[in-house]
Tab-separated table of N, CA and C in Angstrom:
chain	number	residue	atom	x	y	z
X	756	PHE	N	110.180	70.362	132.487
X	756	PHE	CA	111.222	69.747	133.305
X	756	PHE	C	112.136	68.877	132.457
X	757	MET	N	111.541	68.070	131.558
X	757	MET	CA	112.335	67.159	130.739
X	757	MET	C	113.292	67.928	129.832
X	758	GLU	N	112.814	69.047	129.267
X	758	GLU	CA	113.667	69.811	128.369
X	758	GLU	C	114.871	70.381	129.118
X	759	ILE	N	114.671	70.820	130.352
X	759	ILE	CA	115.776	71.340	131.152
X	759	ILE	C	116.809	70.252	131.385
X	760	GLU	N	116.333	69.055	131.698
X	760	GLU	CA	117.238	67.922	131.898
X	760	GLU	C	118.019	67.617	130.621
X	761	GLN	N	117.329	67.649	129.489
X	761	GLN	CA	117.994	67.387	128.223
X	761	GLN	C	119.013	68.469	127.907
X	762	LEU	N	118.672	69.725	128.200
X	762	LEU	CA	119.629	70.813	127.981
X	762	LEU	C	120.843	70.655	128.875
X	763	ASP	N	120.629	70.241	130.113
X	763	ASP	CA	121.744	70.025	131.034
X	763	ASP	C	122.666	68.919	130.511
X	764	SER	N	122.074	67.841	130.026
X	764	SER	CA	122.871	66.744	129.464
X	764	SER	C	123.622	67.203	128.223
X	765	ALA	N	122.944	67.957	127.374
X	765	ALA	CA	123.584	68.469	126.161
X	765	ALA	C	124.713	69.426	126.516
X	766	ALA	N	124.513	70.238	127.547
X	766	ALA	CA	125.556	71.179	127.972
X	766	ALA	C	126.788	70.425	128.474
X	767	LEU	N	126.561	69.375	129.251
X	767	LEU	CA	127.687	68.551	129.727
X	767	LEU	C	128.424	67.919	128.545
X	768	TYR	N	127.653	67.428	127.585
X	768	TYR	CA	128.244	66.826	126.387
X	768	TYR	C	129.078	67.855	125.623
X	769	ALA	N	128.522	69.049	125.410
X	769	ALA	CA	129.228	70.101	124.674
X	769	ALA	C	130.515	70.494	125.396
X	770	ASP	N	130.441	70.640	126.709
X	770	ASP	CA	131.632	70.981	127.498
X	770	ASP	C	132.700	69.906	127.344
X	771	ARG	N	132.267	68.657	127.359
X	771	ARG	CA	133.204	67.523	127.239
X	771	ARG	C	133.832	67.496	125.846
X	772	VAL	N	133.043	67.757	124.799
X	772	VAL	CA	133.564	67.798	123.428
X	772	VAL	C	134.644	68.872	123.322
X	773	VAL	N	134.376	70.037	123.875
X	773	VAL	CA	135.356	71.136	123.832
X	773	VAL	C	136.620	70.736	124.589
X	774	GLU	N	136.439	70.183	125.768
X	774	GLU	CA	137.580	69.794	126.607
X	774	GLU	C	138.468	68.750	125.918
X	775	ILE	N	137.845	67.694	125.418
X	775	ILE	CA	138.611	66.633	124.759
X	775	ILE	C	139.266	67.161	123.481
X	776	SER	N	138.536	67.965	122.714
X	776	SER	CA	139.074	68.497	121.465
X	776	SER	C	140.272	69.399	121.719
X	777	LYS	N	140.232	70.164	122.803
X	777	LYS	CA	141.382	71.008	123.155
X	777	LYS	C	142.576	70.135	123.546
X	778	ASP	N	142.281	69.065	124.295
X	778	ASP	CA	143.362	68.165	124.736
X	778	ASP	C	144.111	67.542	123.567
X	779	VAL	N	143.388	67.224	122.490
X	779	VAL	CA	144.022	66.578	121.338
X	779	VAL	C	144.282	67.561	120.203
X	780	ASP	N	144.139	68.853	120.497
X	780	ASP	CA	144.410	69.928	119.532
X	780	ASP	C	143.591	69.756	118.253
X	781	TYR	N	142.284	69.521	118.417
X	781	TYR	CA	141.357	69.330	117.304
X	781	TYR	C	140.430	70.531	117.235
X	782	ASP	N	140.838	71.539	116.451
X	782	ASP	CA	140.131	72.819	116.401
X	782	ASP	C	138.690	72.673	115.917
X	783	THR	N	138.445	71.772	114.967
X	783	THR	CA	137.088	71.585	114.463
X	783	THR	C	136.170	71.072	115.572
X	784	GLY	N	136.658	70.179	116.401
X	784	GLY	CA	135.874	69.672	117.528
X	784	GLY	C	135.551	70.770	118.521
X	785	VAL	N	136.531	71.633	118.779
X	785	VAL	CA	136.301	72.774	119.671
X	785	VAL	C	135.210	73.662	119.083
X	786	LEU	N	135.305	73.914	117.784
X	786	LEU	CA	134.324	74.762	117.110
X	786	LEU	C	132.916	74.183	117.243
X	787	TYR	N	132.751	72.909	116.927
X	787	TYR	CA	131.419	72.309	116.979
X	787	TYR	C	130.897	72.198	118.413
X	788	GLY	N	131.779	71.941	119.357
X	788	GLY	CA	131.375	71.936	120.760
X	788	GLY	C	130.900	73.321	121.196
X	789	ASN	N	131.668	74.344	120.791
X	789	ASN	CA	131.262	75.721	121.107
X	789	ASN	C	129.963	76.091	120.398
X	790	ALA	N	129.781	75.640	119.164
X	790	ALA	CA	128.537	75.924	118.435
X	790	ALA	C	127.349	75.297	119.163
X	791	LEU	N	127.532	74.085	119.676
X	791	LEU	CA	126.477	73.442	120.460
X	791	LEU	C	126.204	74.243	121.741
X	792	GLN	N	127.262	74.753	122.355
X	792	GLN	CA	127.086	75.575	123.554
X	792	GLN	C	126.250	76.827	123.247
X	793	THR	N	126.459	77.424	122.058
X	793	THR	CA	125.670	78.621	121.712
X	793	THR	C	124.201	78.256	121.541
X	794	SER	N	123.939	77.100	120.975
X	794	SER	CA	122.562	76.652	120.791
X	794	SER	C	121.869	76.456	122.144
X	795	ILE	N	122.579	75.835	123.066
X	795	ILE	CA	122.028	75.584	124.397
X	795	ILE	C	121.788	76.911	125.120
X	796	ALA	N	122.760	77.807	125.049
X	796	ALA	CA	122.626	79.111	125.711
X	796	ALA	C	121.446	79.899	125.135
X	797	LEU	N	121.234	79.796	123.815
X	797	LEU	CA	120.108	80.500	123.196
X	797	LEU	C	118.783	79.927	123.700
X	798	LYS	N	118.687	78.598	123.786
X	798	LYS	CA	117.458	77.967	124.302
X	798	LYS	C	117.205	78.349	125.761
X	799	ARG	N	118.280	78.547	126.508
X	799	ARG	CA	118.156	78.938	127.921
X	799	ARG	C	117.959	80.452	128.087
X	800	LYS	N	117.962	81.160	126.970
X	800	LYS	CA	117.813	82.620	126.971
X	800	LYS	C	118.980	83.307	127.670
X	801	GLU	N	120.164	82.704	127.534
X	801	GLU	CA	121.404	83.276	128.073
X	801	GLU	C	122.083	84.051	126.942
X	802	TYR	N	121.494	85.198	126.595
X	802	TYR	CA	121.894	85.938	125.407
X	802	TYR	C	123.313	86.500	125.499
X	803	VAL	N	123.717	86.944	126.673
X	803	VAL	CA	125.082	87.464	126.834
X	803	VAL	C	126.090	86.354	126.568
X	804	LYS	N	125.792	85.156	127.039
X	804	LYS	CA	126.685	84.018	126.822
X	804	LYS	C	126.793	83.692	125.332
X	805	VAL	N	125.673	83.752	124.618
X	805	VAL	CA	125.691	83.504	123.175
X	805	VAL	C	126.600	84.525	122.490
X	806	ILE	N	126.449	85.781	122.863
X	806	ILE	CA	127.264	86.843	122.261
X	806	ILE	C	128.739	86.617	122.575
X	807	GLU	N	129.051	86.285	123.819
X	807	GLU	CA	130.444	86.033	124.207
X	807	GLU	C	131.029	84.840	123.453
X	808	LEU	N	130.261	83.746	123.375
X	808	LEU	CA	130.750	82.550	122.685
X	808	LEU	C	130.980	82.810	121.200
X	809	THR	N	130.090	83.565	120.579
X	809	THR	CA	130.219	83.784	119.136
X	809	THR	C	131.292	84.800	118.800
X	810	ASN	N	131.718	85.633	119.761
X	810	ASN	CA	132.778	86.605	119.492
X	810	ASN	C	133.986	85.946	118.846
X	811	GLY	N	134.531	84.952	119.517
X	811	GLY	CA	135.723	84.284	119.008
X	811	GLY	C	135.433	83.281	117.907
X	812	LEU	N	134.279	82.649	117.965
X	812	LEU	CA	133.965	81.590	117.001
X	812	LEU	C	133.908	82.100	115.571
X	813	LEU	N	133.343	83.275	115.372
X	813	LEU	CA	133.142	83.785	114.020
X	813	LEU	C	134.453	84.193	113.348
X	814	GLU	N	135.528	84.280	114.109
X	814	GLU	CA	136.818	84.660	113.540
X	814	GLU	C	137.724	83.462	113.279
X	815	ARG	N	137.281	82.280	113.590
X	815	ARG	CA	138.130	81.083	113.435
X	815	ARG	C	138.357	80.722	111.981
X	816	LYS	N	139.565	80.318	111.695
X	816	LYS	CA	139.907	79.870	110.348
X	816	LYS	C	139.141	78.605	109.982
X	817	THR	N	138.755	77.826	110.984
X	817	THR	CA	138.025	76.578	110.755
X	817	THR	C	136.736	76.833	109.989
X	818	LEU	N	136.190	78.031	110.102
X	818	LEU	CA	134.912	78.346	109.463
X	818	LEU	C	135.049	78.721	107.992
X	819	GLU	N	136.278	78.883	107.494
X	819	GLU	CA	136.472	79.387	106.134
X	819	GLU	C	135.681	78.616	105.079
X	820	ASN	N	135.601	77.316	105.212
X	820	ASN	CA	134.892	76.513	104.210
X	820	ASN	C	133.613	75.893	104.754
X	821	ASP	N	133.170	76.349	105.892
X	821	ASP	CA	131.977	75.779	106.514
X	821	ASP	C	130.915	76.863	106.649
X	822	TRP	N	130.306	77.201	105.520
X	822	TRP	CA	129.335	78.293	105.498
X	822	TRP	C	128.108	77.989	106.351
X	823	ALA	N	127.725	76.719	106.461
X	823	ALA	CA	126.528	76.376	107.234
X	823	ALA	C	126.722	76.710	108.714
X	824	THR	N	127.866	76.325	109.269
X	824	THR	CA	128.145	76.646	110.668
X	824	THR	C	128.301	78.149	110.849
X	825	TYR	N	128.973	78.791	109.910
X	825	TYR	CA	129.161	80.242	109.963
X	825	TYR	C	127.804	80.957	109.997
X	826	LEU	N	126.912	80.585	109.078
X	826	LEU	CA	125.587	81.213	109.034
X	826	LEU	C	124.774	80.913	110.291
X	827	THR	N	124.897	79.708	110.799
X	827	THR	CA	124.187	79.338	112.024
X	827	THR	C	124.652	80.197	113.191
X	828	LEU	N	125.967	80.370	113.304
X	828	LEU	CA	126.497	81.197	114.389
X	828	LEU	C	126.083	82.657	114.236
X	829	LEU	N	126.113	83.160	112.997
X	829	LEU	CA	125.644	84.531	112.762
X	829	LEU	C	124.188	84.679	113.174
X	830	SER	N	123.385	83.689	112.813
X	830	SER	CA	121.965	83.718	113.127
X	830	SER	C	121.727	83.708	114.639
X	831	ARG	N	122.437	82.850	115.349
X	831	ARG	CA	122.297	82.778	116.808
X	831	ARG	C	122.734	84.100	117.448
X	832	ARG	N	123.823	84.652	116.933
X	832	ARG	CA	124.317	85.926	117.467
X	832	ARG	C	123.307	87.049	117.206
X	833	ALA	N	122.751	87.096	115.992
X	833	ALA	CA	121.765	88.129	115.656
X	833	ALA	C	120.557	88.028	116.579
X	834	THR	N	120.084	86.826	116.813
X	834	THR	CA	118.944	86.621	117.706
X	834	THR	C	119.284	87.084	119.126
X	835	ALA	N	120.460	86.705	119.606
X	835	ALA	CA	120.870	87.097	120.963
X	835	ALA	C	121.016	88.617	121.073
X	836	LEU	N	121.579	89.243	120.052
X	836	LEU	CA	121.723	90.698	120.071
X	836	LEU	C	120.354	91.370	120.117
X	837	TYR	N	119.438	90.889	119.276
X	837	TYR	CA	118.083	91.446	119.266
X	837	TYR	C	117.406	91.263	120.623
X	838	LYS	N	117.467	90.041	121.153
X	838	LYS	CA	116.797	89.740	122.423
X	838	LYS	C	117.408	90.508	123.590
X	839	SER	N	118.682	90.917	123.463
X	839	SER	CA	119.317	91.678	124.539
X	839	SER	C	119.252	93.186	124.289
X	840	GLY	N	118.410	93.584	123.318
X	840	GLY	CA	118.153	95.001	123.106
X	840	GLY	C	119.109	95.724	122.177
X	841	ARG	N	119.892	94.988	121.420
X	841	ARG	CA	120.859	95.611	120.515
X	841	ARG	C	120.413	95.412	119.063
X	842	SER	N	119.290	96.045	118.732
X	842	SER	CA	118.658	95.861	117.426
X	842	SER	C	119.535	96.298	116.265
X	843	GLY	N	120.260	97.406	116.426
X	843	GLY	CA	121.118	97.894	115.342
X	843	GLY	C	122.174	96.873	114.958
X	844	ALA	N	122.825	96.298	115.953
X	844	ALA	CA	123.846	95.277	115.688
X	844	ALA	C	123.209	94.029	115.086
X	845	ALA	N	122.012	93.695	115.548
X	845	ALA	CA	121.301	92.531	115.003
X	845	ALA	C	120.977	92.747	113.526
X	846	LEU	N	120.521	93.939	113.180
X	846	LEU	CA	120.207	94.247	111.772
X	846	LEU	C	121.438	94.128	110.879
X	847	GLU	N	122.587	94.582	111.377
X	847	GLU	CA	123.831	94.446	110.599
X	847	GLU	C	124.130	92.975	110.331
X	848	LEU	N	123.941	92.138	111.340
X	848	LEU	CA	124.213	90.710	111.164
X	848	LEU	C	123.219	90.042	110.227
X	849	THR	N	121.949	90.433	110.312
X	849	THR	CA	120.977	89.810	109.415
X	849	THR	C	121.278	90.177	107.968
X	850	GLU	N	121.799	91.369	107.749
X	850	GLU	CA	122.223	91.758	106.401
X	850	GLU	C	123.397	90.893	105.952
X	851	GLN	N	124.328	90.648	106.855
X	851	GLN	CA	125.476	89.788	106.553
X	851	GLN	C	125.015	88.360	106.253
X	852	ILE	N	124.025	87.877	106.997
X	852	ILE	CA	123.474	86.539	106.743
X	852	ILE	C	122.884	86.486	105.336
X	853	SER	N	122.123	87.483	104.980
X	853	SER	CA	121.499	87.536	103.657
X	853	SER	C	122.550	87.556	102.554
X	854	GLU	N	123.576	88.390	102.710
X	854	GLU	CA	124.641	88.489	101.701
X	854	GLU	C	125.403	87.178	101.576
X	855	THR	N	125.764	86.593	102.717
X	855	THR	CA	126.527	85.340	102.701
X	855	THR	C	125.694	84.209	102.113
X	856	SER	N	124.416	84.141	102.484
X	856	SER	CA	123.530	83.108	101.933
X	856	SER	C	123.440	83.235	100.421
X	857	THR	N	123.325	84.456	99.947
X	857	THR	CA	123.238	84.695	98.509
X	857	THR	C	124.526	84.259	97.819
X	858	LEU	N	125.671	84.619	98.401
X	858	LEU	CA	126.969	84.223	97.821
X	858	LEU	C	127.120	82.706	97.769
X	859	CYS	N	126.585	82.026	98.785
X	859	CYS	CA	126.692	80.561	98.852
X	859	CYS	C	125.593	79.870	98.047
X	860	GLY	N	124.658	80.651	97.506
X	860	GLY	CA	123.574	80.064	96.727
X	860	GLY	C	122.601	79.264	97.574
X	861	THR	N	122.331	79.738	98.785
X	861	THR	CA	121.443	79.017	99.691
X	861	THR	C	120.516	80.000	100.407
X	862	ILE	N	119.474	79.466	100.989
X	862	ILE	CA	118.602	80.299	101.816
X	862	ILE	C	118.800	79.960	103.285
X	863	TYR	N	119.846	79.195	103.551
X	863	TYR	CA	120.160	78.730	104.892
X	863	TYR	C	120.210	79.905	105.872
X	864	CYS	N	119.478	79.823	106.937
X	864	CYS	CA	119.402	80.794	108.030
X	864	CYS	C	118.688	82.087	107.668
X	865	GLN	N	118.226	82.225	106.431
X	865	GLN	CA	117.508	83.448	106.084
X	865	GLN	C	116.145	83.506	106.766
X	866	ASP	N	115.580	82.355	107.115
X	866	ASP	CA	114.305	82.388	107.830
X	866	ASP	C	114.480	83.039	109.199
X	867	ASP	N	115.554	82.691	109.901
X	867	ASP	CA	115.825	83.325	111.194
X	867	ASP	C	116.103	84.816	111.028
X	868	ALA	N	116.893	85.155	110.020
X	868	ALA	CA	117.267	86.552	109.799
X	868	ALA	C	116.048	87.409	109.471
X	869	THR	N	115.185	86.915	108.595
X	869	THR	CA	114.001	87.706	108.239
X	869	THR	C	113.046	87.828	109.421
X	870	TRP	N	112.990	86.783	110.262
X	870	TRP	CA	112.129	86.854	111.445
X	870	TRP	C	112.662	87.876	112.446
X	871	VAL	N	113.980	87.897	112.663
X	871	VAL	CA	114.579	88.892	113.563
X	871	VAL	C	114.292	90.291	113.027
X	872	ASN	N	114.458	90.486	111.725
X	872	ASN	CA	114.168	91.800	111.128
X	872	ASN	C	112.705	92.180	111.341
X	873	TYR	N	111.818	91.233	111.126
X	873	TYR	CA	110.392	91.481	111.342
X	873	TYR	C	110.149	91.962	112.776
X	874	GLU	N	110.696	91.232	113.745
X	874	GLU	CA	110.505	91.580	115.157
X	874	GLU	C	111.055	92.972	115.466
X	875	ILE	N	112.239	93.273	114.940
X	875	ILE	CA	112.862	94.575	115.205
X	875	ILE	C	111.989	95.705	114.675
X	876	PHE	N	111.574	95.589	113.425
X	876	PHE	CA	110.779	96.666	112.826
X	876	PHE	C	109.377	96.762	113.435
X	877	LYS	N	108.797	95.629	113.777
X	877	LYS	CA	107.480	95.634	114.428
X	877	LYS	C	107.558	96.366	115.765
X	878	ASN	N	108.567	96.025	116.559
X	878	ASN	CA	108.717	96.649	117.879
X	878	ASN	C	109.095	98.119	117.794
X	879	ALA	N	109.710	98.521	116.679
X	879	ALA	CA	110.070	99.928	116.486
X	879	ALA	C	108.885	100.730	115.934
X	880	GLY	N	107.788	100.037	115.593
X	880	GLY	CA	106.612	100.719	115.069
X	880	GLY	C	106.682	100.988	113.577
X	881	ASN	N	107.664	100.420	112.905
X	881	ASN	CA	107.804	100.579	111.453
X	881	ASN	C	107.089	99.383	110.805
X	882	TYR	N	105.768	99.479	110.740
X	882	TYR	CA	104.950	98.332	110.339
X	882	TYR	C	105.077	97.977	108.856
X	883	SER	N	105.331	98.957	108.003
X	883	SER	CA	105.478	98.624	106.574
X	883	SER	C	106.745	97.805	106.354
X	884	GLU	N	107.830	98.169	107.051
X	884	GLU	CA	109.081	97.410	106.940
X	884	GLU	C	108.930	96.049	107.622
X	885	ALA	N	108.216	96.019	108.734
X	885	ALA	CA	107.969	94.752	109.428
X	885	ALA	C	107.196	93.803	108.519
X	886	LEU	N	106.174	94.324	107.846
X	886	LEU	CA	105.381	93.502	106.941
X	886	LEU	C	106.237	92.969	105.794
X	887	ARG	N	107.122	93.809	105.269
X	887	ARG	CA	108.009	93.378	104.178
X	887	ARG	C	108.867	92.189	104.626
X	888	HIS	N	109.405	92.270	105.839
X	888	HIS	CA	110.246	91.175	106.344
X	888	HIS	C	109.422	89.940	106.687
X	889	LEU	N	108.200	90.149	107.151
X	889	LEU	CA	107.324	89.010	107.426
X	889	LEU	C	106.990	88.280	106.125
X	890	GLU	N	106.732	89.037	105.069
X	890	GLU	CA	106.470	88.426	103.763
X	890	GLU	C	107.702	87.688	103.242
X	891	GLN	N	108.892	88.280	103.435
X	891	GLN	CA	110.130	87.598	103.041
X	891	GLN	C	110.285	86.304	103.827
X	892	ASN	N	109.959	86.358	105.124
X	892	ASN	CA	110.069	85.172	105.966
X	892	ASN	C	109.172	84.063	105.447
X	893	LYS	N	107.956	84.418	105.036
X	893	LYS	CA	107.013	83.430	104.493
X	893	LYS	C	107.561	82.798	103.221
X	894	VAL	N	108.124	83.627	102.339
X	894	VAL	CA	108.698	83.120	101.085
X	894	VAL	C	109.855	82.167	101.383
X	895	VAL	N	110.727	82.550	102.312
X	895	VAL	CA	111.874	81.714	102.659
X	895	VAL	C	111.400	80.390	103.260
X	896	LYS	N	110.458	80.456	104.197
X	896	LYS	CA	109.947	79.227	104.820
X	896	LYS	C	109.276	78.316	103.783
X	897	ASP	N	108.517	78.912	102.861
X	897	ASP	CA	107.896	78.123	101.798
X	897	ASP	C	108.965	77.454	100.924
X	898	SER	N	110.041	78.179	100.646
X	898	SER	CA	111.133	77.617	99.843
X	898	SER	C	111.811	76.461	100.564
X	899	ILE	N	111.987	76.624	101.871
X	899	ILE	CA	112.612	75.556	102.660
X	899	ILE	C	111.724	74.313	102.646
X	900	VAL	N	110.430	74.498	102.850
X	900	VAL	CA	109.494	73.359	102.825
X	900	VAL	C	109.519	72.709	101.454
X	901	SER	N	109.538	73.520	100.409
X	901	SER	CA	109.566	72.998	99.047
X	901	SER	C	110.840	72.181	98.805
X	902	GLN	N	111.978	72.683	99.271
X	902	GLN	CA	113.237	71.952	99.117
X	902	GLN	C	113.188	70.624	99.866
X	903	GLU	N	112.639	70.653	101.075
X	903	GLU	CA	112.535	69.424	101.860
X	903	GLU	C	111.634	68.410	101.171
X	904	LYS	N	110.525	68.875	100.610
X	904	LYS	CA	109.607	67.976	99.887
X	904	LYS	C	110.300	67.387	98.658
X	905	GLU	N	111.052	68.225	97.937
X	905	GLU	CA	111.777	67.734	96.764
X	905	GLU	C	112.767	66.656	97.149
X	906	LEU	N	113.490	66.847	98.255
X	906	LEU	CA	114.440	65.840	98.726
X	906	LEU	C	113.742	64.549	99.098
X	907	GLN	N	112.603	64.661	99.782
X	907	GLN	CA	111.851	63.470	100.151
X	907	GLN	C	111.364	62.729	98.910
X	908	LEU	N	110.883	63.464	97.938
X	908	LEU	CA	110.409	62.867	96.701
X	908	LEU	C	111.550	62.176	95.960
X	909	GLN	N	112.696	62.835	95.924
X	909	GLN	CA	113.862	62.256	95.262
X	909	GLN	C	114.296	60.965	95.963
X	910	GLU	N	114.297	60.971	97.307
X	910	GLU	CA	114.659	59.779	98.059
X	910	GLU	C	113.684	58.638	97.782
X	911	LEU	N	112.391	58.947	97.737
X	911	LEU	CA	111.391	57.919	97.434
X	911	LEU	C	111.582	57.363	96.027
X	912	GLN	N	111.867	58.253	95.088
X	912	GLN	CA	112.093	57.825	93.697
X	912	GLN	C	113.309	56.901	93.625
X	913	GLU	N	114.394	57.257	94.302
X	913	GLU	CA	115.598	56.429	94.313
X	913	GLU	C	115.332	55.075	94.965
X	914	ARG	N	114.588	55.075	96.063
X	914	ARG	CA	114.249	53.834	96.744
X	914	ARG	C	113.389	52.941	95.843
X	915	TYR	N	112.423	53.556	95.156
X	915	TYR	CA	111.561	52.817	94.239
X	915	TYR	C	112.396	52.196	93.116
X	916	GLU	N	113.302	52.979	92.540
X	916	GLU	CA	114.146	52.477	91.445
X	916	GLU	C	115.029	51.324	91.921
X	917	ALA	N	115.585	51.449	93.129
X	917	ALA	CA	116.437	50.386	93.672
X	917	ALA	C	115.638	49.103	93.885
X	918	GLU	N	114.443	49.226	94.451
X	918	GLU	CA	113.602	48.055	94.676
X	918	GLU	C	113.158	47.438	93.353
X	919	LYS	N	112.860	48.285	92.377
X	919	LYS	CA	112.462	47.808	91.058
X	919	LYS	C	113.604	47.022	90.419
X	920	ASN	N	114.818	47.547	90.533
X	920	ASN	CA	115.987	46.848	89.981
X	920	ASN	C	116.208	45.512	90.679
X	921	GLU	N	116.025	45.486	91.994
X	921	GLU	CA	116.180	44.239	92.742
X	921	GLU	C	115.166	43.199	92.276
X	922	ARG	N	113.907	43.645	92.066
X	922	ARG	CA	112.871	42.718	91.597
X	922	ARG	C	113.227	42.188	90.210
X	923	GLU	N	113.703	43.041	89.339
X	923	GLU	CA	114.070	42.621	87.978
X	923	GLU	C	115.221	41.613	88.027
X	924	ILE	N	116.186	41.834	88.902
X	924	ILE	CA	117.299	40.908	89.023
X	924	ILE	C	116.793	39.554	89.524
X	925	LEU	N	115.907	39.563	90.507
X	925	LEU	CA	115.340	38.324	91.020
X	925	LEU	C	114.555	37.582	89.945
X	926	GLU	N	113.807	38.346	89.118
X	926	GLU	CA	113.050	37.760	88.023
X	926	GLU	C	113.995	37.087	87.021
X	927	LEU	N	115.101	37.746	86.728
X	927	LEU	CA	116.055	37.201	85.754
X	927	LEU	C	116.743	35.941	86.289
X	928	LYS	N	116.930	35.848	87.587
X	928	LYS	CA	117.583	34.694	88.182
X	928	LYS	C	116.683	33.480	88.188
X	929	ARG	N	115.394	33.661	88.076
X	929	ARG	CA	114.450	32.543	88.128
X	929	ARG	C	114.433	31.789	86.861
């Protein structure tokens, strides 16, 4: 029940962001509001709505330098296509996600793409291909966890160095 309430509040917020952004001719705000709407629709399992929303979003000039939002929208669209029974179109998008991620030097959204591929091949009875994508998904998820751990470690190291410098300054002032 609580999650439904939160989704309803988020949907109202997203609608308001789009409305206000259109009023002030702020295309980036419209884009992010629409991206939030796709996320909400995906959580609600409104796959047709996700597909409709992403139709226009993926062609916006605003996305030219925003690969993270672009990949996120591709990923949401691929999931919606798969869940609505359009596996072929979903596979094309997951390939595009993989290519774009590689060009950008990131693994961003590849976990979703490899999982969609796994599901498609598993349900089609192509278990060797499904296993290959499941293994890729594991590698990608492990890489993401590793990157997150590295960032946390780096943040702790920076915090330690800052505190150490503060202590040294206090010592020198005494």
